[in-house]
Amino acid sequence: MTEERIEAMLAELSPAEKAGQLTQYFYFKLPGEVDPALGVDAGEQPRAVEAALGRGGVGSLLFVADPAETNRLQRLAIEGNPHGIPVLFGFDVIHGLRTIFPVPIAMAASWDPETIERGQAVAAREARAVGIHWTFAPMVDIARDPRWGRIIEGAGEDPFLGAAVAAAQVRGFQGGGIIAGPKHFAGYGASLGGRDYDEANISEYELWNTYLPPFRAAVEAGAGNIMTAYMDLNGVPASGSHWLLTKVLRDTWGFTGFVVSDANAVKSLETHGFAADPADAGARGVLAGVDLEMAVSEPAYDHLPGVPEAADAIDASVRRILAAKLRLGVLDEPYVDEDRAREILADPQHRAVAREAARRSAVLLRNEGDVLPLDAAALGSIAVLGPLADSRRDTIGPWVFDFDLDETVTVLDGIRRAAGDGVRVEYAQGIPVTQRVFPSMFDMFGGNRPADPDGFDPALELASAVDLAAASDVAIVVLGEYQNMIGESASRSSLELPGAQLELLQAVAATGTPTVLLVMNGRPLDLRWAAGHVPAILDVWYPGSQGGNAVADLLFGAAAPGGKLPFTWPRTAGQIPMFYGHTRSHEPQNQYRRYWDEESTPLFPFGHGLTYSTFEYANLSVSAGSAGVDDEVTVSVDVTNTGGREAPEVVQLYLHQRHGRASRPVRELKGFTRVVLAAGETRRVTFTVGPEQRRYWHAAVRDWVLDATTFDVWAGGSSTAELTTTFEVR
Ligand code: NOJ
């Protein structure tokens, strides 16, 4: 029935209409939404798209999130088009639509697939209500270079954690009613020097073992779409790579959904010096396996009717697009109920889920002398300092478009609400609002950061912030990067705190008032000074529209932090790339002198994160001291909450293969689970370590292999866990 319906529709389409089904246009409502760098007439673009809708020349639209608009444009497609095929609406629903969740790297730091799934299900519910059928998310690119701004959109450095987070997001989005589009296939996170869009040269060994696993997990979780990557991968643009898009994705993994190009990435096959001209770019795109071209104007796929050798590929792609529309119910129910959409967007339950997610994603990096949690009853006054403490726009982070700043709770708001009447909470900006040196491509969607007040005098402002700190019982300093300093097209050559932030922190700490540093970020920053001088450091990321409430919950102990770092936190940019899963050198004893001018260790290791209690690990055991290569073993460990209050802990399992056909990383994460234990409680946690966890891709064999060898196992609360045992594989 489904197939017959698709075949019947396909048979009616002219070659131009088929090309139309394979074209996705941006639709910009406001001229200001068009990036001038795109070289498009901002006034003309929407009219050109509407004309194309009327002649059946559009299969999908992106960037529309208003239900009245999705309905209006859908009507143009259906009524103007002789075959009445509705369009699919895609959108970057990255960490929420109206209810904004913590940024993706923060959600990954929860190490809690259920929280992640629940969050994306809320985002999907809001999106579907306004007429969005499909999100360009999750971004599952492994990132080992934090200079790359898009590290914020992913799950960090590790393929195992990355795969779990990818699958959870796919389940969340698709369970919530929209198609998930894992991106950017593949290797984008390895762009040279962390420079956005630069080429990636990744060995086959790294590609299979490190960069591809999250994509495979997303496909196995049933993702309906995949987005290509912009950059050249090993000399071939990823968006024109038949090997990636067909051989690996479809032939090896059995992906049956549709592939979309990144924006303009088919056309730019010509820019890359790969395709000869736009027609060649279109032909190469569709033959490589790009079903749908995402375009701003003049799509390369306009040329497809003139490429007879691509006829079969075109038909196959049109079938996939129609199948997606059919499966989602878009063909039968193309319009949305605008009143219902408003109700869903306002659902208070969504805010509650976002608040819980923000609580679970914060990472307590340091807490000397148990400065945190604060005892509100014992405090007379709190100084809240730094421009990020009171910036709604920064609190929700980048990659959001349909947010409501009026309902966004800043850290200052949250502390004021939670501190209670007896506590004096005062705010000082302390330093000037720092701007990015170059404007961001997303500034067109509004910075909305409070500007420096009239007559702002930096020296006076710093002095009054320091006075306020000195006169208060505790100083809470919120530092980091403004949200437009990170994200797409926002790579950096350094990890330093921008502007005068360190100066403010140092001056406040020098007052002797107990100081808490809250970091608002999406990448590790240079916190070397803070890590030696500021007793409490809580990484709150960009915590979303309920962020301030969640942060206050954590500061005052209504909730205990339990997040763990999803990346290795280097001391300085000079150590990049730095990740825990490296192999050993021939002189491992020298590992402490990798650089003569800097420690070889990171500032904080992968998997690190404290809480308001302490945990001990004991009785690590393996079900069998010796197992066959195809056998599973189970590894168990006792975890005890040895502190005085209930608290979360992420129990982590690491493996190391001692010898074999390749040298393998010193440690690899192969299991984790987030538990909450009462004070004094012990829980035995068990992990399965089967062939799937032990196999690796061998570059010379060009296949997955399993070695008969000895494995070291560690269990604990970070990648530096010490409790260890071994088992043999025969
Ligand atoms: C370009 C980005 O690389 C991609 O991640 C995003 O989904 C598209 N633009 C659409 O906004």
XYZ file of C-alpha atoms and ligand atoms in Angstrom:
741
model
C 0.000 0.000 0.000
C 2.702 2.443 1.055
C 4.909 1.399 -1.816
C 2.068 1.550 -4.313
C 1.153 5.014 -3.185
C 4.744 6.173 -3.561
C 5.090 4.599 -6.995
C 1.834 6.199 -8.121
C 3.025 9.632 -7.018
C 6.437 9.154 -8.565
C 4.907 8.157 -11.894
C 3.037 11.435 -12.091
C 6.026 13.694 -11.543
C 7.825 15.421 -14.396
C 11.650 15.494 -14.304
C 11.519 19.087 -13.029
C 9.056 18.155 -10.292
C 11.263 15.257 -9.265
C 14.168 17.678 -8.949
C 11.843 19.896 -6.924
C 11.108 17.091 -4.474
C 14.859 16.799 -4.003
C 15.287 20.492 -3.214
C 15.092 22.111 0.173
C 15.070 25.890 0.365
C 15.806 28.216 3.221
C 12.848 30.492 3.700
C 13.766 33.784 5.317
C 10.938 35.826 6.746
C 12.973 38.927 7.464
C 15.560 40.370 5.114
C 17.852 40.659 8.152
C 17.867 36.874 8.441
C 19.842 36.559 5.246
C 23.567 36.474 5.821
C 25.044 39.083 3.452
C 27.934 36.683 2.884
C 25.536 34.437 0.979
C 25.339 37.037 -1.773
C 21.567 36.694 -2.119
C 19.031 39.472 -2.576
C 17.312 39.320 0.791
C 14.090 40.864 -0.461
C 13.856 38.570 -3.469
C 14.716 35.269 -1.788
C 11.328 34.577 -0.134
C 9.431 35.552 -3.280
C 11.558 33.243 -5.407
C 10.889 30.388 -2.983
C 7.144 31.046 -3.002
C 7.155 30.980 -6.797
C 8.997 27.663 -6.727
C 6.446 26.287 -4.232
C 3.669 27.151 -6.647
C 5.203 25.194 -9.506
C 5.973 22.087 -7.475
C 9.642 22.971 -7.314
C 10.158 22.490 -3.583
C 10.320 19.298 -1.573
C 11.196 20.845 1.745
C 11.686 24.188 3.488
C 13.793 25.221 6.430
C 13.905 28.010 8.944
C 10.177 28.508 9.468
C 8.986 28.012 13.048
C 5.763 29.989 13.137
C 2.654 27.787 12.822
C 0.730 30.384 10.816
C 3.668 30.560 8.421
C 4.109 26.810 8.079
C 0.397 26.560 7.287
C 0.519 29.405 4.781
C 3.540 28.035 2.958
C 2.146 24.511 3.037
C -1.009 25.817 1.393
C 1.102 27.385 -1.370
C 2.771 24.024 -1.959
C -0.422 22.028 -1.994
C -2.688 24.391 -3.825
C -0.146 25.646 -6.286
C 1.223 22.244 -7.135
C -0.702 20.059 -9.582
C 0.129 16.958 -7.566
C -0.421 18.624 -4.223
C 2.584 17.124 -2.490
C 3.160 18.870 0.843
C 6.608 20.016 1.864
C 8.620 18.757 4.807
C 9.599 21.521 7.205
C 13.079 21.124 8.670
C 14.623 23.271 11.380
C 17.661 23.454 13.626
C 15.948 22.271 16.797
C 19.238 21.781 18.572
C 18.521 22.204 22.282
C 14.889 23.161 22.396
C 12.486 25.228 20.353
C 10.625 27.542 22.753
C 11.704 25.846 25.979
C 15.470 26.045 25.774
C 17.511 23.214 27.253
C 21.189 23.284 28.180
C 23.431 23.223 25.093
C 24.203 19.753 23.703
C 27.679 19.446 25.244
C 26.020 20.154 28.606
C 23.342 17.546 28.055
C 26.121 15.078 27.239
C 27.794 16.039 30.530
C 24.772 14.608 32.347
C 25.943 11.167 31.167
C 22.262 10.403 31.454
C 20.632 9.050 28.294
C 17.169 9.250 29.866
C 17.505 12.943 30.609
C 18.764 13.538 27.085
C 15.957 11.536 25.507
C 13.313 13.277 27.600
C 14.697 16.694 26.679
C 14.702 16.056 22.967
C 11.196 14.585 23.167
C 10.011 17.905 24.615
C 11.816 19.790 21.861
C 10.192 17.515 19.290
C 6.736 18.020 20.749
C 7.083 21.783 20.511
C 8.531 21.566 17.019
C 5.854 19.274 15.658
C 3.162 21.506 17.126
C 4.308 24.455 15.017
C 4.616 22.360 11.863
C 8.269 21.295 11.953
C 8.683 17.691 10.832
C 12.359 17.194 11.097
C 15.353 18.510 13.035
C 18.940 18.925 11.877
C 20.171 17.267 15.025
C 21.796 15.629 16.854
C 25.284 16.731 15.918
C 27.289 13.614 16.663
C 30.701 14.794 15.475
C 33.500 13.743 17.812
C 35.462 16.851 18.821
C 38.977 16.653 20.190
C 39.922 20.227 19.459
C 38.071 22.745 21.621
C 39.216 25.613 19.442
C 36.520 24.339 17.096
C 33.390 26.315 18.029
C 31.042 23.495 17.200
C 32.360 21.339 20.034
C 29.405 22.850 21.895
C 26.913 21.042 19.657
C 28.219 17.551 20.228
C 28.970 15.075 23.000
C 32.711 15.690 23.215
C 35.717 13.504 22.573
C 34.643 9.954 23.225
C 33.072 7.521 20.732
C 31.373 5.367 23.365
C 29.754 8.251 25.222
C 29.080 9.900 21.847
C 27.257 6.826 20.581
C 25.063 6.597 23.681
C 24.193 10.294 23.528
C 23.504 10.110 19.788
C 21.112 7.191 20.172
C 19.310 8.830 23.093
C 18.737 11.983 21.070
C 17.428 10.053 18.091
C 14.990 8.187 20.337
C 13.906 11.446 21.954
C 13.298 13.378 18.761
C 11.630 10.551 16.890
C 9.614 9.410 19.894
C 8.426 13.016 20.117
C 7.178 12.943 16.556
C 9.863 14.436 14.315
C 12.641 12.979 12.177
C 16.152 13.173 13.610
C 19.015 14.113 11.306
C 22.374 13.160 12.810
C 25.151 15.277 11.335
C 27.652 16.045 9.849
C 28.609 12.880 8.060
C 31.526 12.550 8.692
C 34.682 13.783 10.347
C 33.781 17.485 10.586
C 35.078 17.675 14.162
C 38.592 16.917 12.955
C 38.894 20.053 10.822
C 42.502 21.217 10.797
C 43.445 23.430 13.713
C 39.838 23.528 14.873
C 39.145 25.994 12.067
C 35.558 25.667 10.980
C 35.030 24.046 7.562
C 38.748 23.311 7.043
C 39.721 19.956 5.633
C 39.865 16.852 7.814
C 42.476 14.203 7.225
C 41.519 11.189 9.274
C 43.120 7.788 8.994
C 40.845 4.871 8.299
C 41.791 3.550 11.748
C 40.570 6.694 13.488
C 37.563 7.075 11.267
C 36.148 3.664 12.098
C 37.240 3.535 15.730
C 36.579 7.123 16.752
C 34.532 9.227 14.334
C 31.991 6.803 12.877
C 30.637 4.961 15.964
C 28.188 7.707 17.001
C 26.769 7.782 13.466
C 26.372 4.037 13.411
C 24.619 4.186 16.784
C 22.279 6.882 15.478
C 21.456 4.804 12.410
C 20.843 1.747 14.575
C 18.543 3.827 16.758
C 16.467 4.384 13.611
C 17.416 7.921 12.548
C 15.323 8.846 9.519
C 17.834 11.286 8.063
C 21.555 11.998 7.877
C 23.163 15.348 7.014
C 26.413 15.495 5.093
C 29.453 17.507 6.176
C 30.909 20.525 4.431
C 34.592 19.785 4.518
C 36.928 17.641 2.482
C 37.515 14.306 4.129
C 40.819 12.827 3.042
C 40.712 14.862 -0.124
C 37.096 14.337 -1.175
C 34.267 16.674 -0.139
C 32.135 14.679 2.300
C 29.022 15.906 0.479
C 30.223 14.299 -2.726
C 31.627 11.108 -1.258
C 29.981 8.004 -2.672
C 32.116 5.938 -0.319
C 30.670 7.663 2.760
C 27.102 8.270 1.658
C 26.449 5.003 -0.126
C 29.121 2.420 0.635
C 29.361 3.013 4.383
C 25.965 4.468 5.190
C 23.659 2.363 3.045
C 25.605 -0.724 1.994
C 27.415 -1.363 5.273
C 25.000 -0.008 7.870
C 21.742 -0.545 5.995
C 20.496 3.036 6.392
C 17.100 3.395 4.706
C 16.261 7.030 5.426
C 17.157 10.075 3.326
C 20.357 12.087 3.162
C 20.345 15.897 3.094
C 23.319 18.033 2.182
C 24.492 20.672 4.564
C 23.444 24.159 3.445
C 24.691 24.804 -0.098
C 27.067 21.877 0.193
C 26.091 20.354 -3.155
C 26.665 23.624 -4.958
C 29.915 24.082 -3.139
C 31.269 20.848 -4.623
C 32.196 23.277 -7.389
C 33.680 25.813 -4.946
C 35.876 23.060 -3.509
C 37.341 22.446 -6.965
C 35.744 18.996 -7.142
C 32.854 19.502 -9.560
C 33.313 21.385 -12.824
C 30.153 23.486 -12.648
C 26.752 23.526 -10.898
C 25.316 20.859 -13.204
C 28.262 18.587 -12.500
C 27.888 19.344 -8.790
C 24.229 18.300 -8.887
C 25.014 15.095 -10.752
C 27.846 14.210 -8.397
C 25.712 14.980 -5.356
C 22.817 12.751 -6.292
C 25.073 9.965 -7.573
C 27.111 10.041 -4.368
C 23.928 9.622 -2.353
C 22.638 13.089 -1.402
C 18.873 12.748 -1.718
C 17.937 16.306 -0.824
C 19.916 19.452 -1.559
C 19.700 22.174 1.081
C 19.950 25.469 -0.787
C 19.488 29.183 -0.344
C 18.976 29.928 -4.018
C 19.729 28.499 -7.462
C 20.027 24.880 -6.373
C 22.423 22.639 -8.241
C 19.583 20.124 -8.411
C 17.761 22.451 -10.828
C 20.098 20.872 -13.357
C 19.096 17.276 -12.586
C 16.560 16.940 -15.417
C 19.512 17.330 -17.794
C 21.455 14.415 -16.301
C 20.019 11.216 -17.844
C 22.634 8.970 -16.229
C 21.276 9.989 -12.835
C 17.659 9.038 -13.596
C 17.630 5.925 -11.415
C 19.386 7.662 -8.545
C 16.900 10.526 -8.795
C 13.932 8.158 -8.654
C 15.424 6.363 -5.662
C 15.908 9.674 -3.867
C 12.379 10.879 -4.643
C 11.014 7.615 -3.248
C 12.911 8.213 -0.012
C 11.579 11.748 0.340
C 8.009 10.646 -0.367
C 8.387 7.750 2.046
C 9.450 10.153 4.796
C 6.422 12.372 4.123
C 4.125 9.393 4.128
C 5.540 7.849 7.270
C 5.287 11.106 9.180
C 1.686 11.586 8.134
C 2.471 14.832 6.309
C 0.740 13.682 3.138
C -2.501 13.103 4.991
C -2.314 15.853 7.614
C -0.221 18.684 6.258
C -1.536 21.509 8.463
C -1.217 22.269 12.164
C -3.683 23.649 14.680
C -2.334 27.057 15.601
C -4.187 27.336 18.921
C -2.992 23.923 19.981
C 0.552 24.944 19.037
C 0.387 27.925 21.379
C -0.785 25.709 24.223
C 1.978 23.194 23.688
C 4.655 25.881 23.541
C 3.468 27.217 26.884
C 3.354 23.828 28.653
C 4.810 24.344 32.149
C 5.822 20.682 32.220
C 8.373 21.454 29.498
C 10.001 24.045 31.762
C 10.188 21.517 34.572
C 11.981 19.036 32.315
C 14.423 21.747 31.217
C 15.164 22.732 34.810
C 15.894 19.148 35.778
C 18.127 18.720 32.724
C 20.118 21.825 33.684
C 20.566 20.528 37.229
C 21.854 17.222 35.913
C 24.257 18.667 33.380
C 26.288 21.000 35.611
C 29.775 19.741 36.490
C 31.348 20.549 39.852
C 35.003 20.915 38.909
C 36.365 21.858 42.319
C 34.965 22.310 45.819
C 37.775 22.853 48.318
C 36.631 23.037 51.907
C 33.073 22.231 50.837
C 32.307 25.857 49.996
C 29.287 24.496 48.156
C 26.450 24.040 48.812
C 25.800 27.441 50.327
C 23.769 27.553 53.494
C 21.240 30.319 52.773
C 20.217 30.443 56.431
C 23.760 31.313 57.489
C 24.314 33.991 54.848
C 23.508 37.652 55.191
C 24.636 38.807 51.769
C 25.638 37.492 48.353
C 27.509 39.384 45.657
C 26.708 38.210 42.126
C 29.297 39.447 39.654
C 30.062 39.466 35.930
C 27.940 40.399 32.902
C 27.011 36.784 32.146
C 25.238 36.557 35.502
C 22.443 38.751 34.249
C 22.306 38.153 30.508
C 19.234 36.293 29.340
C 20.499 35.876 25.831
C 23.754 34.303 26.976
C 22.019 32.041 29.490
C 20.255 30.150 26.696
C 23.355 29.785 24.508
C 23.766 29.665 20.736
C 21.678 27.779 18.149
C 18.271 28.920 19.311
C 15.840 30.994 17.302
C 12.343 30.755 18.721
C 13.224 31.478 22.353
C 11.352 33.724 24.757
C 13.741 35.952 26.659
C 10.965 37.113 28.985
C 10.712 33.684 30.506
C 14.465 33.121 30.663
C 15.825 32.931 34.196
C 19.361 34.269 34.604
C 21.738 33.181 37.344
C 21.052 36.451 39.153
C 17.261 35.929 38.906
C 17.607 32.351 40.142
C 19.763 33.311 43.120
C 17.404 36.140 44.046
C 14.407 33.800 43.979
C 16.100 31.050 45.947
C 18.100 33.004 48.520
C 15.075 34.022 50.527
C 14.097 37.334 52.095
C 16.762 37.314 54.773
C 19.638 37.448 52.277
C 20.780 40.610 50.533
C 21.624 39.728 46.902
C 23.437 42.442 44.994
C 24.766 42.494 41.473
C 27.664 44.255 39.818
C 28.715 43.815 36.229
C 32.366 44.404 37.162
C 33.852 44.577 33.683
C 32.755 45.840 30.276
C 30.623 43.621 28.089
C 33.128 42.050 25.735
C 32.195 41.677 22.112
C 33.556 39.218 19.665
C 36.241 40.759 17.543
C 34.318 39.821 14.411
C 30.549 39.766 14.290
C 28.922 36.361 14.381
C 26.875 35.019 11.480
C 24.113 34.534 14.034
C 24.114 38.106 15.287
C 21.373 38.670 12.735
C 19.080 36.775 15.091
C 19.709 39.262 17.826
C 22.407 39.496 20.481
C 20.060 41.009 23.077
C 22.798 41.087 25.646
C 22.398 44.055 27.963
C 24.821 46.686 26.744
C 27.131 48.505 29.119
C 25.070 51.123 30.943
C 25.449 54.774 29.881
C 28.576 56.381 31.255
C 30.104 52.977 32.055
C 33.557 53.513 33.561
C 35.604 50.274 33.643
C 37.862 51.324 36.531
C 34.957 52.484 38.648
C 32.909 49.416 37.798
C 35.699 47.033 38.765
C 36.244 48.899 42.027
C 32.581 48.772 42.942
C 32.368 45.042 42.147
C 35.357 44.417 44.374
C 33.848 46.567 47.156
C 30.625 44.630 46.863
C 32.504 41.329 47.103
C 34.441 42.559 50.128
C 31.239 43.589 51.871
C 29.428 40.294 51.160
C 29.501 36.880 52.813
C 30.090 35.112 49.510
C 30.947 36.194 45.968
C 29.524 34.341 42.990
C 31.400 35.248 39.839
C 29.948 34.155 36.512
C 32.548 34.029 33.739
C 33.009 32.368 30.373
C 32.289 33.197 26.770
C 29.381 35.139 25.355
C 27.153 32.803 23.445
C 28.158 34.196 20.051
C 31.826 33.445 20.772
C 31.152 29.751 20.275
C 29.238 27.666 17.779
C 29.326 27.531 14.013
C 31.919 29.818 12.479
C 33.139 30.680 15.979
C 36.477 28.948 16.346
C 39.161 30.480 18.530
C 42.934 30.421 18.555
C 43.074 30.569 22.353
C 41.148 29.270 25.344
C 41.671 32.297 27.558
C 38.801 33.966 29.340
C 37.944 36.808 26.945
C 38.347 40.412 28.029
C 39.041 41.447 31.601
C 37.343 38.474 33.234
C 40.429 37.001 34.873
C 41.291 40.410 36.297
C 37.833 40.612 37.871
C 38.134 37.109 39.312
C 41.560 37.784 40.767
C 40.475 41.055 42.328
C 37.403 39.446 43.886
C 39.335 36.463 45.248
C 41.897 38.860 46.741
C 39.193 40.325 49.007
C 39.236 37.079 50.998
C 35.480 36.651 50.614
C 34.718 32.993 49.829
C 34.410 32.912 46.059
C 32.454 30.610 43.792
C 33.200 30.609 40.076
C 30.372 29.642 37.760
C 31.584 28.953 34.241
C 29.259 29.602 31.305
C 30.820 27.895 28.320
C 30.624 25.258 25.641
C 34.339 24.492 25.472
C 37.075 24.152 28.098
C 38.616 27.516 28.954
C 41.976 28.322 30.474
C 41.156 28.077 34.185
C 44.672 27.428 35.412
C 44.620 30.351 37.811
C 41.133 29.657 39.073
C 41.861 25.960 39.614
C 44.662 26.937 41.989
C 43.000 29.839 43.781
C 39.209 29.718 43.674
C 37.804 27.114 46.069
C 34.603 26.259 44.204
C 34.164 26.010 40.434
C 30.874 24.857 38.959
C 30.566 24.498 35.199
C 26.973 25.429 34.400
C 27.461 25.656 30.596
C 24.729 27.660 28.831
C 21.992 26.177 30.976
C 18.869 27.187 29.027
C 15.717 29.095 29.818
C 15.411 27.570 33.300
C 19.142 27.846 33.855
C 19.118 30.359 36.694
C 16.649 28.284 38.693
C 18.669 25.127 38.199
C 21.921 26.857 39.128
C 20.329 28.197 42.312
C 19.046 24.691 43.127
C 22.631 23.487 42.936
C 24.228 26.419 44.753
C 21.897 26.108 47.735
C 21.885 22.320 47.767
C 18.293 21.650 46.723
C 19.997 19.417 44.166
C 23.496 17.938 44.086
C 25.594 18.229 40.930
C 26.354 14.976 39.143
C 27.609 15.913 35.692
C 30.954 14.661 34.407
C 33.210 16.168 31.764
C 32.592 14.790 28.279
C 36.020 16.045 27.219
C 39.532 16.329 28.596
C 40.021 19.850 29.921
C 43.462 21.051 28.825
C 45.466 23.570 30.800
C 46.178 25.649 27.754
C 45.488 25.714 24.028
C 49.066 24.604 23.370
C 48.207 21.089 24.606
C 45.515 20.577 21.968
C 44.636 17.957 20.813
C 44.430 16.308 24.196
C 42.215 13.311 24.876
C 42.418 10.495 27.358
C 42.137 7.641 24.848
C 45.577 8.019 23.253
C 48.064 5.188 22.788
C 51.305 4.831 24.760
C 54.554 6.252 23.479
C 57.809 4.271 23.589
C 58.728 6.271 26.687
C 55.610 6.251 28.809
C 57.628 7.036 31.932
C 58.312 10.392 30.324
C 54.683 11.254 29.971
C 55.011 14.032 32.535
C 57.365 15.966 30.305
C 55.604 16.082 27.008
C 56.206 19.826 26.897
C 59.102 21.374 28.795
C 57.058 24.478 29.570
C 53.806 22.881 30.695
C 52.547 19.898 32.644
C 51.575 16.944 30.501
C 48.406 16.290 32.432
C 45.124 18.027 31.722
C 43.632 20.538 34.130
C 40.650 18.203 34.636
C 40.451 14.689 33.199
C 37.702 13.264 31.012
C 34.857 11.949 33.158
C 35.737 14.207 36.093
C 33.001 15.785 38.194
C 32.466 16.130 41.946
C 29.326 16.289 44.011
C 28.302 17.195 47.551
C 29.146 13.731 48.801
C 31.991 11.272 48.263
C 32.077 7.813 46.711
C 34.274 4.802 47.194
C 34.720 1.895 44.836
C 35.522 -1.661 45.943
C 35.258 -5.337 45.018
C 35.890 -5.009 41.298
C 35.433 -8.435 39.785
C 35.066 -10.088 36.392
C 32.660 -12.985 35.832
C 35.377 -15.104 34.203
C 39.119 -14.650 34.498
C 39.402 -16.129 31.034
C 36.940 -16.045 28.138
C 36.748 -16.953 24.435
C 37.028 -14.137 21.886
C 33.327 -14.277 21.151
C 32.245 -14.507 24.780
C 30.795 -11.860 26.994
C 32.163 -11.229 30.448
C 30.524 -9.144 33.111
C 32.400 -6.702 35.281
C 30.957 -5.711 38.657
C 31.924 -3.139 41.234
C 30.561 -1.893 44.553
C 29.948 1.844 44.764
C 29.367 3.346 48.192
C 28.192 6.837 49.031
C 30.573 7.590 51.887
C 29.388 11.145 52.479
C 26.568 12.629 54.434
C 23.856 13.174 51.833
C 22.119 11.606 48.867
C 24.043 12.304 45.698
C 24.463 11.200 42.084
C 27.525 9.459 40.695
C 28.385 8.318 37.187
C 30.054 4.929 37.480
C 32.505 4.518 34.607
C 34.182 1.446 33.178
C 37.427 1.640 31.198
C 39.242 -1.058 29.268
C 42.756 -1.451 27.918
C 44.023 -4.152 25.603
C 47.585 -5.027 26.649
C 48.861 -6.439 23.348
C 47.544 -7.652 20.027
C 47.551 -6.884 16.345
C 47.571 -3.135 17.030
C 48.538 -0.860 19.925
C 45.334 0.186 21.544
C 44.509 3.287 23.645
C 45.697 3.385 27.257
C 42.053 3.458 28.292
C 38.719 3.422 26.537
C 35.325 4.035 28.085
C 33.215 0.914 27.613
C 30.399 1.344 30.088
C 28.773 3.934 32.343
C 25.677 4.371 34.419
C 24.392 7.283 36.468
C 23.134 6.280 39.897
C 21.767 8.207 42.857
C 22.765 6.766 46.234
C 21.572 7.666 49.704
C 24.175 8.494 52.343
C 25.891 5.251 53.322
C 24.251 3.236 50.553
C 26.243 0.666 48.557
C 25.165 -0.493 45.109
C 26.734 -3.241 43.019
C 26.902 -2.080 39.403
C 27.447 -4.566 36.589
C 28.613 -3.963 33.025
C 28.698 -6.327 30.087
C 31.933 -6.451 28.117
C 31.320 -8.457 24.967
C 32.992 -8.682 21.569
C 31.241 -5.433 20.604
C 33.159 -3.572 23.327
C 36.484 -5.283 22.589
C 36.626 -5.209 18.819
C 38.411 -2.504 16.900
C 38.995 -1.571 13.288
C 42.386 -2.686 12.050
C 43.900 -0.485 9.369
C 45.846 -3.226 7.571
C 43.173 -5.919 7.864
C 40.620 -3.245 6.859
C 38.033 -4.870 9.034
C 36.957 -5.285 12.646
C 39.193 -7.622 14.623
C 39.155 -9.242 18.046
C 42.446 -10.171 19.633
C 43.233 -12.953 22.092
C 44.963 -10.925 24.778
C 44.855 -9.594 28.315
C 42.542 -6.733 29.228
C 42.982 -4.292 32.063
C 39.744 -2.992 33.541
C 39.216 0.076 35.694
C 36.045 1.226 37.414
C 35.531 4.551 39.103
C 34.264 8.085 38.887
C 36.537 9.420 36.132
C 39.032 8.352 33.462
C 41.742 8.370 36.147
C 39.970 5.653 38.167
C 42.478 3.512 40.048
C 40.576 0.387 41.057
C 41.696 -2.214 38.538
C 41.687 -5.879 37.594
C 42.342 -7.964 34.487
C 40.856 -10.757 32.420
C 42.141 -12.920 29.582
C 40.643 -13.507 26.187
C 41.632 -16.778 24.507
C 24.841 24.846 8.398
C 25.229 23.963 9.549
O 26.494 23.382 9.311
C 24.215 22.870 9.833
O 24.589 22.215 11.008
C 22.832 23.442 9.926
O 21.900 22.437 10.239
C 22.488 24.123 8.606
N 23.444 25.188 8.368
C 21.081 24.683 8.584
O 20.967 25.757 9.442
